[in-house]
Short mmCIF file of N, CA and C in Angstrom, two decimals:
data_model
loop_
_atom_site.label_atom_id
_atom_site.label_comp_id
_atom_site.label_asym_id
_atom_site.label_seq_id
_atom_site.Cartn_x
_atom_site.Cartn_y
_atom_site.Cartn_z
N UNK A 36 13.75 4.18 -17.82
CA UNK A 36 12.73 4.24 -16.79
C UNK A 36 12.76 5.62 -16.14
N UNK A 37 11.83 6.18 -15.75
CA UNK A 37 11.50 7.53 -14.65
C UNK A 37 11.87 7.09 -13.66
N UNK A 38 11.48 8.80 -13.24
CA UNK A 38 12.06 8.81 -11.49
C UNK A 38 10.71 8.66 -10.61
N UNK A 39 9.35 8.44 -11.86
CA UNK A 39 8.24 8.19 -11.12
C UNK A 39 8.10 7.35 -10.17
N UNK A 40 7.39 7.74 -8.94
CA UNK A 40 6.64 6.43 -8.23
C UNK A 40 5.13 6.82 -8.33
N UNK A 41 4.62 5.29 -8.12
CA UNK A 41 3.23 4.97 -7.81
C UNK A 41 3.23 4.17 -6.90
N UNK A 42 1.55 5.70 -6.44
CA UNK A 42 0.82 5.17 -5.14
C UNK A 42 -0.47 4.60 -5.36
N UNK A 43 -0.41 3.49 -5.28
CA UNK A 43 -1.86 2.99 -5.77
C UNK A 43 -2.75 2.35 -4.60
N UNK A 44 -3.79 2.54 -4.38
CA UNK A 44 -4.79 1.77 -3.56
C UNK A 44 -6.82 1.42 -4.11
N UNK A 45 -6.30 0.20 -2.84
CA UNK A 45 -7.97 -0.03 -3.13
C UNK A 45 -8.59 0.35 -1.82
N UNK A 46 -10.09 0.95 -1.86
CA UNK A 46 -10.94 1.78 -0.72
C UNK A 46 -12.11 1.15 -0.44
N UNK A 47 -12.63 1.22 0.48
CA UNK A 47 -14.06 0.72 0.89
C UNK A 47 -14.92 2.12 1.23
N UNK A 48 -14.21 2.73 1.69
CA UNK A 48 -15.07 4.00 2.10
C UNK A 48 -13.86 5.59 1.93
N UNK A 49 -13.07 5.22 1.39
CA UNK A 49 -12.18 6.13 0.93
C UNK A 49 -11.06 6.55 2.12
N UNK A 50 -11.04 6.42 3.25
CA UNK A 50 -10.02 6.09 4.24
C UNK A 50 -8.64 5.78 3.54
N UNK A 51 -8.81 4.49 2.73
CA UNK A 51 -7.57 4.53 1.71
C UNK A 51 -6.93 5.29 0.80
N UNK A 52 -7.57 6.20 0.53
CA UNK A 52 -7.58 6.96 -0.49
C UNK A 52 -6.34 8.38 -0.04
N UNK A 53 -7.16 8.37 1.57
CA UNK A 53 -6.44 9.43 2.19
C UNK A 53 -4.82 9.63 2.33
N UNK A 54 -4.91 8.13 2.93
CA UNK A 54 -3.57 7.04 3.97
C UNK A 54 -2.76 7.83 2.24
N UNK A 55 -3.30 6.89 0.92
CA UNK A 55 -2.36 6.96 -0.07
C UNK A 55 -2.15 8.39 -0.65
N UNK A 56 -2.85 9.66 -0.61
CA UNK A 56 -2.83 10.66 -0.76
C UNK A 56 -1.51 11.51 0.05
N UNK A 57 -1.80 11.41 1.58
CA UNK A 57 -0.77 11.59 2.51
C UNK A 57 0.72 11.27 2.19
N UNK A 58 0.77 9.93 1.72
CA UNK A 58 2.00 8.99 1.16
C UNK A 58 2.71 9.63 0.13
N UNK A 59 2.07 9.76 -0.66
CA UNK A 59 2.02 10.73 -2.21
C UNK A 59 2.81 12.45 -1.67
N UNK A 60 2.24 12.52 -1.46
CA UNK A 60 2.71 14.23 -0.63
C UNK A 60 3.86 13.92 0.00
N UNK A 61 4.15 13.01 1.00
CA UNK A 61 4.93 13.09 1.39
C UNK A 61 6.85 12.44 0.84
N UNK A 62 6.10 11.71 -0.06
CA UNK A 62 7.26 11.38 -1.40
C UNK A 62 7.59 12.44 -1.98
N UNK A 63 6.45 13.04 -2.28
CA UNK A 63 6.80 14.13 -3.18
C UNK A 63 7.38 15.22 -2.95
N UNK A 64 7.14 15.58 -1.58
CA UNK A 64 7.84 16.77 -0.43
C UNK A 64 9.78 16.29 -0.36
N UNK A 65 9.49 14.71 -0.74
CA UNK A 65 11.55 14.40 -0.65
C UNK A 65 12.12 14.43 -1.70
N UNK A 66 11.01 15.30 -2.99
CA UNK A 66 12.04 15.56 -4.14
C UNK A 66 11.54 14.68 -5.07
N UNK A 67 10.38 12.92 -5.20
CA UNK A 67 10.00 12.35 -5.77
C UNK A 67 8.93 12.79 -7.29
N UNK A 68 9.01 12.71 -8.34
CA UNK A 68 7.63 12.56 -8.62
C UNK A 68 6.85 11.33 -8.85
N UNK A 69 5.66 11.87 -7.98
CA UNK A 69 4.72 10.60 -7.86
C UNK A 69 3.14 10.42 -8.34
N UNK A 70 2.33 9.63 -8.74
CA UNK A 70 1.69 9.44 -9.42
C UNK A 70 0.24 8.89 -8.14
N UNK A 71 -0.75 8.69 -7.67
CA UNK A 71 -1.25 8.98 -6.39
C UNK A 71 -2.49 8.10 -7.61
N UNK A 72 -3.13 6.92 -7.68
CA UNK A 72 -4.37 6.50 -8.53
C UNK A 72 -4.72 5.33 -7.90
N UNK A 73 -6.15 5.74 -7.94
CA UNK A 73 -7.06 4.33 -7.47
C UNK A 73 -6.15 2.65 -8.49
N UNK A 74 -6.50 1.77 -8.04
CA UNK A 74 -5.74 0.56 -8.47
C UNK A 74 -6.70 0.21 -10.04
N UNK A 75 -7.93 0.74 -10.01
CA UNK A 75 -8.47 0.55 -11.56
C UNK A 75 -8.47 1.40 -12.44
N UNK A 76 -7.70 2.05 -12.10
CA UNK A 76 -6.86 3.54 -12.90
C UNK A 76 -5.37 3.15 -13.46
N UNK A 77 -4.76 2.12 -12.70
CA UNK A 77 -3.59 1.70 -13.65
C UNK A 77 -3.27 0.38 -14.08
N UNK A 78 -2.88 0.64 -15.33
CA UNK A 78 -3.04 0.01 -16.85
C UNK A 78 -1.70 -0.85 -16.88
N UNK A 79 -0.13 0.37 -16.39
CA UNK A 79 1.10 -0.13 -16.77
C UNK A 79 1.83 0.85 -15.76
N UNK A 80 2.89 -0.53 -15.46
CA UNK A 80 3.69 0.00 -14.14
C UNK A 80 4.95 0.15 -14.71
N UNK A 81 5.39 0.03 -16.00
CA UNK A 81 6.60 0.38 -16.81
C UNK A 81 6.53 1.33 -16.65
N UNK A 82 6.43 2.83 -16.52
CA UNK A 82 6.31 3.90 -15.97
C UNK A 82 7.42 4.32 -14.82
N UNK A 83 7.31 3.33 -13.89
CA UNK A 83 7.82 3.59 -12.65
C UNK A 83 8.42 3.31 -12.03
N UNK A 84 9.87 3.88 -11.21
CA UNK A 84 10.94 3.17 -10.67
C UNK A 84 10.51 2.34 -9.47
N UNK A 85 8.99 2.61 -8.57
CA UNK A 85 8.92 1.64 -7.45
C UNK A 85 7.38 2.40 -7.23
N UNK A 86 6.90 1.32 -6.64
CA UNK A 86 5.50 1.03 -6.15
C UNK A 86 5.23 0.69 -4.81
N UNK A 87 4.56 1.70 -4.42
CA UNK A 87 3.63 1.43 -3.21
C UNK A 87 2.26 1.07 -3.35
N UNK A 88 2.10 0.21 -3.03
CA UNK A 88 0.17 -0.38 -3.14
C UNK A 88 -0.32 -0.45 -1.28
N UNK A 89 -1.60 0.28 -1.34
CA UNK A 89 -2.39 -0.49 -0.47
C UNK A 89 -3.29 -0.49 -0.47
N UNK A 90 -4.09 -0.81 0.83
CA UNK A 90 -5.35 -1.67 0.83
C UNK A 90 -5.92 -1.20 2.10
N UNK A 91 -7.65 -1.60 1.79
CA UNK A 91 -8.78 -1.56 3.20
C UNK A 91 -8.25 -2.74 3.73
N UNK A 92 -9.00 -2.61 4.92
CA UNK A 92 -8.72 -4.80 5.26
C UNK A 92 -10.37 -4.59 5.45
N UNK A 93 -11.01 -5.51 4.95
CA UNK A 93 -12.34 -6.50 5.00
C UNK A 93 -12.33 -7.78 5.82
N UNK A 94 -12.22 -8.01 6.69
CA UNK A 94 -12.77 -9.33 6.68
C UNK A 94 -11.53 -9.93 7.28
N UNK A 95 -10.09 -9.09 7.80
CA UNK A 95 -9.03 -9.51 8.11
C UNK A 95 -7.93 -9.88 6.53
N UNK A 96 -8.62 -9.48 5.65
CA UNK A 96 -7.79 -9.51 4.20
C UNK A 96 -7.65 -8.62 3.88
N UNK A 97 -7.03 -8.54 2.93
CA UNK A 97 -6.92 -7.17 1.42
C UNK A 97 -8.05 -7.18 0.75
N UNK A 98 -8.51 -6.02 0.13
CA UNK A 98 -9.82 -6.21 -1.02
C UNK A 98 -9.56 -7.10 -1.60
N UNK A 99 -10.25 -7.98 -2.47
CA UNK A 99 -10.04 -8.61 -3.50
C UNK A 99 -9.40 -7.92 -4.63
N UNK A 100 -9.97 -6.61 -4.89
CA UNK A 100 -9.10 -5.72 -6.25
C UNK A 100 -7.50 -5.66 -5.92
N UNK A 101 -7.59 -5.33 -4.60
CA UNK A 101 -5.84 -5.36 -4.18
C UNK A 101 -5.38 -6.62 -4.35
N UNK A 102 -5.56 -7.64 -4.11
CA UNK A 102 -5.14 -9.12 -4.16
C UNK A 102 -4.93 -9.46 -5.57
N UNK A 103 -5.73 -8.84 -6.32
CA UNK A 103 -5.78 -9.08 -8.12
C UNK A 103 -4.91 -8.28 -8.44
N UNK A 104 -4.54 -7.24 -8.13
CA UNK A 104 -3.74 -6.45 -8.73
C UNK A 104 -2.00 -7.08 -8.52
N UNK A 105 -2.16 -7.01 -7.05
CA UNK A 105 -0.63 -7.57 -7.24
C UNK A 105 -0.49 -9.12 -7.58
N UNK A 106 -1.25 -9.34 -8.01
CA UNK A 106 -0.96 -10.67 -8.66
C UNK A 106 -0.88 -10.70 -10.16
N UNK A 107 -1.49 -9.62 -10.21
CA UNK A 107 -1.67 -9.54 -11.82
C UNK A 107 -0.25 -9.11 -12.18
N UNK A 108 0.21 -8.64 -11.54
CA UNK A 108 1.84 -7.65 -11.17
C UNK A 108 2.74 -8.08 -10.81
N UNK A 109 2.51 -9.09 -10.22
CA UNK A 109 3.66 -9.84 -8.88
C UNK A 109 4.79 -9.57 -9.67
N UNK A 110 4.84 -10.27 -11.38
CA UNK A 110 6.58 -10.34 -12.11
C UNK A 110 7.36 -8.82 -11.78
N UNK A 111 6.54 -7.98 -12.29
CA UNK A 111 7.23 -6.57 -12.01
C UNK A 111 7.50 -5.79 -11.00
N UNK A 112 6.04 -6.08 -9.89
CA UNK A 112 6.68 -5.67 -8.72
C UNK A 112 7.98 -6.35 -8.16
N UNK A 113 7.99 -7.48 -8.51
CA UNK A 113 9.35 -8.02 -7.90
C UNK A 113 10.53 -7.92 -8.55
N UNK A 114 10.83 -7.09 -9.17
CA UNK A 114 11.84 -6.10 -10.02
C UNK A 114 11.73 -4.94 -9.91
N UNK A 115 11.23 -4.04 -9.13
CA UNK A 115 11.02 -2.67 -8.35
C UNK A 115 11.06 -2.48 -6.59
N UNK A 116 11.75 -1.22 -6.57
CA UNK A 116 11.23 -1.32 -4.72
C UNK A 116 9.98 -1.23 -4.81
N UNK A 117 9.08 -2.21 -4.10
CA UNK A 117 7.84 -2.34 -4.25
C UNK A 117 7.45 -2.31 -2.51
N UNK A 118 6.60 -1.56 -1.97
CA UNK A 118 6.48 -1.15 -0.87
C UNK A 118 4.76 -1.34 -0.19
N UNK A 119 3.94 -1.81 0.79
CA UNK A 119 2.82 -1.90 1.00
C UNK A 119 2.37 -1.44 1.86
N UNK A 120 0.92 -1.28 2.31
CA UNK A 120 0.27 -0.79 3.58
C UNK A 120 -1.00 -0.96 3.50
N UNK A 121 -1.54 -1.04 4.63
CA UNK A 121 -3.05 -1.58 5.22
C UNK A 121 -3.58 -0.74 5.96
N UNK A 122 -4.92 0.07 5.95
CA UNK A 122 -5.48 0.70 6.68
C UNK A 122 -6.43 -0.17 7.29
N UNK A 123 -6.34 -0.26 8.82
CA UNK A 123 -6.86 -0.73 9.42
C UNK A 123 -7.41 -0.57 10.58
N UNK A 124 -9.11 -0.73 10.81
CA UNK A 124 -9.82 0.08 12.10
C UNK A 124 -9.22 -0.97 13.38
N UNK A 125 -9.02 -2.21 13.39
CA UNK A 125 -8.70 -2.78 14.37
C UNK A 125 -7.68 -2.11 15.36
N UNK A 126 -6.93 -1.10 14.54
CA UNK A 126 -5.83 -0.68 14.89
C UNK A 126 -6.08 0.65 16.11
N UNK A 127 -7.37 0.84 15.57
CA UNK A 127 -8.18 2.38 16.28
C UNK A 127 -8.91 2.06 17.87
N UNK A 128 -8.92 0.37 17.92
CA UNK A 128 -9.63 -0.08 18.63
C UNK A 128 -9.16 0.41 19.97
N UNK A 129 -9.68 0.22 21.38
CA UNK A 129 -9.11 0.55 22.83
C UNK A 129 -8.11 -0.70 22.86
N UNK A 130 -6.95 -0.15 23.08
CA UNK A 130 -5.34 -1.15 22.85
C UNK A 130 -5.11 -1.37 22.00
N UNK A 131 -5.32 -1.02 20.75
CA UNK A 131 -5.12 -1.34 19.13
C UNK A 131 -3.72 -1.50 19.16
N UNK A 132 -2.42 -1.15 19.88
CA UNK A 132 -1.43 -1.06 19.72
C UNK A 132 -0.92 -2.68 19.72
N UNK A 133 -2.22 -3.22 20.94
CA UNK A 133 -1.87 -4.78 21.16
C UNK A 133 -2.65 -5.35 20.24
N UNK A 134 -2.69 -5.07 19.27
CA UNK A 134 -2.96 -6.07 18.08
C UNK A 134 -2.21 -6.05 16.97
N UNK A 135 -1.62 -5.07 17.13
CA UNK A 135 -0.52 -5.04 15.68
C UNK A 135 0.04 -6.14 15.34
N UNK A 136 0.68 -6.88 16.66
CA UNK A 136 1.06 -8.48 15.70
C UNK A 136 0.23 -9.70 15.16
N UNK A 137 -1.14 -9.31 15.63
CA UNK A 137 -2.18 -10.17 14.60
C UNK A 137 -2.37 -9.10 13.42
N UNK A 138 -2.16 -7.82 13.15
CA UNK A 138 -3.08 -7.20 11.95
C UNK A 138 -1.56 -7.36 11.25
N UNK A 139 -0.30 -7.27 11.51
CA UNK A 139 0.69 -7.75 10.46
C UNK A 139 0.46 -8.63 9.92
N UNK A 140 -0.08 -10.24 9.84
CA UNK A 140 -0.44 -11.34 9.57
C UNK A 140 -1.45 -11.07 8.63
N UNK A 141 -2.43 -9.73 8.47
CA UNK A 141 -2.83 -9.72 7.20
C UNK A 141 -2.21 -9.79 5.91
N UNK A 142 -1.00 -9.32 5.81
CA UNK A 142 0.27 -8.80 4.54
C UNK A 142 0.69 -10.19 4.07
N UNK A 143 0.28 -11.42 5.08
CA UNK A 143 1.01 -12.81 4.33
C UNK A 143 0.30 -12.91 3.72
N UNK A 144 -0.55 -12.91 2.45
CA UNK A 144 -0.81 -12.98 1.27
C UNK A 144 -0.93 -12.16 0.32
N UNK A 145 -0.16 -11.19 0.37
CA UNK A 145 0.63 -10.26 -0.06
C UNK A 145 2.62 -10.59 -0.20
N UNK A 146 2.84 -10.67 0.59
CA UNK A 146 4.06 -11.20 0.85
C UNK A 146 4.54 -12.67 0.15
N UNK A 147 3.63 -13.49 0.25
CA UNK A 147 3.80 -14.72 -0.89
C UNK A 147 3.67 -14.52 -2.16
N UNK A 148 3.14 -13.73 -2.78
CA UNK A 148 3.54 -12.93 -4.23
C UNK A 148 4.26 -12.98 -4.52
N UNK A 149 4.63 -11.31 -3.83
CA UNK A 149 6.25 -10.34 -3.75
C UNK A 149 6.39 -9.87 -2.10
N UNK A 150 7.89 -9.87 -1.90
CA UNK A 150 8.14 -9.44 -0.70
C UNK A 150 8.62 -7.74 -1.01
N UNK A 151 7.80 -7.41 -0.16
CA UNK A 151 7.93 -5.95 -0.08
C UNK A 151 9.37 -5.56 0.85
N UNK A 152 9.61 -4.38 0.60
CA UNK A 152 11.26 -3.64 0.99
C UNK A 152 10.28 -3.00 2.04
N UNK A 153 9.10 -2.49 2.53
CA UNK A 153 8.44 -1.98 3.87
C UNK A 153 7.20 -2.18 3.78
N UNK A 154 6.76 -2.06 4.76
CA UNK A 154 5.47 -2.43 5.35
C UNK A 154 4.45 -1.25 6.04
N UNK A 155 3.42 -1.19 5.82
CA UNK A 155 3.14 -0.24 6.77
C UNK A 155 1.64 -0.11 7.02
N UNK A 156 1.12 -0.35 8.44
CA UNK A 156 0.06 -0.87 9.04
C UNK A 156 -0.23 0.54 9.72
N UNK A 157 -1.44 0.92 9.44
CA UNK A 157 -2.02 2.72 9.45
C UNK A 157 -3.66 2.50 9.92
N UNK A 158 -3.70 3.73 10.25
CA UNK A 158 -4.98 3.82 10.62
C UNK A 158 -5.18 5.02 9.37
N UNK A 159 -6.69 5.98 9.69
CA UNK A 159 -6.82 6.88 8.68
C UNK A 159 -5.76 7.69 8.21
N UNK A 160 -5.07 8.55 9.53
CA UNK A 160 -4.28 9.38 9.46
C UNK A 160 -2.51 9.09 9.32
N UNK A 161 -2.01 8.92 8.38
CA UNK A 161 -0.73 8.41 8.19
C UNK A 161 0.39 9.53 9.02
N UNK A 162 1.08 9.43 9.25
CA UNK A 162 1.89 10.28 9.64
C UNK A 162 3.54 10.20 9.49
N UNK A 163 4.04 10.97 8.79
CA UNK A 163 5.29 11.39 7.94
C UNK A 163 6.46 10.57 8.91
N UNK A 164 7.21 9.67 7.70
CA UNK A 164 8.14 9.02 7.85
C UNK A 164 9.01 9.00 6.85
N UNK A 165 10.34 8.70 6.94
CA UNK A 165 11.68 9.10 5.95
C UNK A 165 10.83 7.56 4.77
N UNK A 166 10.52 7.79 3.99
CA UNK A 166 10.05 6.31 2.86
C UNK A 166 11.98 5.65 2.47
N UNK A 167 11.53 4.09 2.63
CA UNK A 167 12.56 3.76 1.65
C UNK A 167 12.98 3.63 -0.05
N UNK A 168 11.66 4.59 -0.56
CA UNK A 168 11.45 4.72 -1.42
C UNK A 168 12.05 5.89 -2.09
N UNK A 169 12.15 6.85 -1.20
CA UNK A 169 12.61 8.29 -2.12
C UNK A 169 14.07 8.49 -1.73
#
């Protein structure tokens, strides 16, 4: 196996795209190499020592493509550090801070899959944290 990781997400308006771009860079800045692709861009996760996936929230869920994917995946992600995150406007809202423990409650159907090693609930702009990944 590589020392690859993948950052994979699904977008509604590309906000996600960013969050996972940011993520990507910043793995990669701790010495990682990492692989940064929309979720209908990858084929095979044998490739890679651990996975980060995330997601828009719609509707208080994950896309549906995100929901398919790690399901389609669940066996392998749950044999990798497998790591998640949610971009979410609720979070942008006036007190968004006081909602974080309802917008965590999006990830439980995610979490009944595979349980992820971190979590991480974002707005557009991600901002640099040590990953338990690299």
């Amino acid at each position: 196996m590589s020392n690859k990781i993948l950052v994979t997400y699904a977008t509604c308006t590309g906000s996600t795209r960013g969050v996972a771009e940011a993520i990507g860079k910043t793995l990669s800045e701790g010495g990682a190499e990492v692989d940064v692709l929309p979720m209908r861009d990858v084929k095979d996760l044998a490739p890679y020592r651990a996975v980060v996936v995330g997601s828009a929230i719609q509707g208080k869920l994950w896309l549906p493509e995100a929901m398919q994917f790690v399901q389609s995946h669940r066996l392998e992600l749950a044999r990798k550090p497998f790591a998640v995150f949610l971009v979410c406007m609720t979070l942008a809202m006036r007190n968004g801070e006081s909602y974080r423990h309802f917008v965590v409650d999006f990830l439980a159907p995610v979490r009944a899959l595979v349980k992820p090693i971190s979590e991480g609930l974002l707005l557009e702009h991600w901002t640099s944290a040590k990953s338990p990944l690299s």
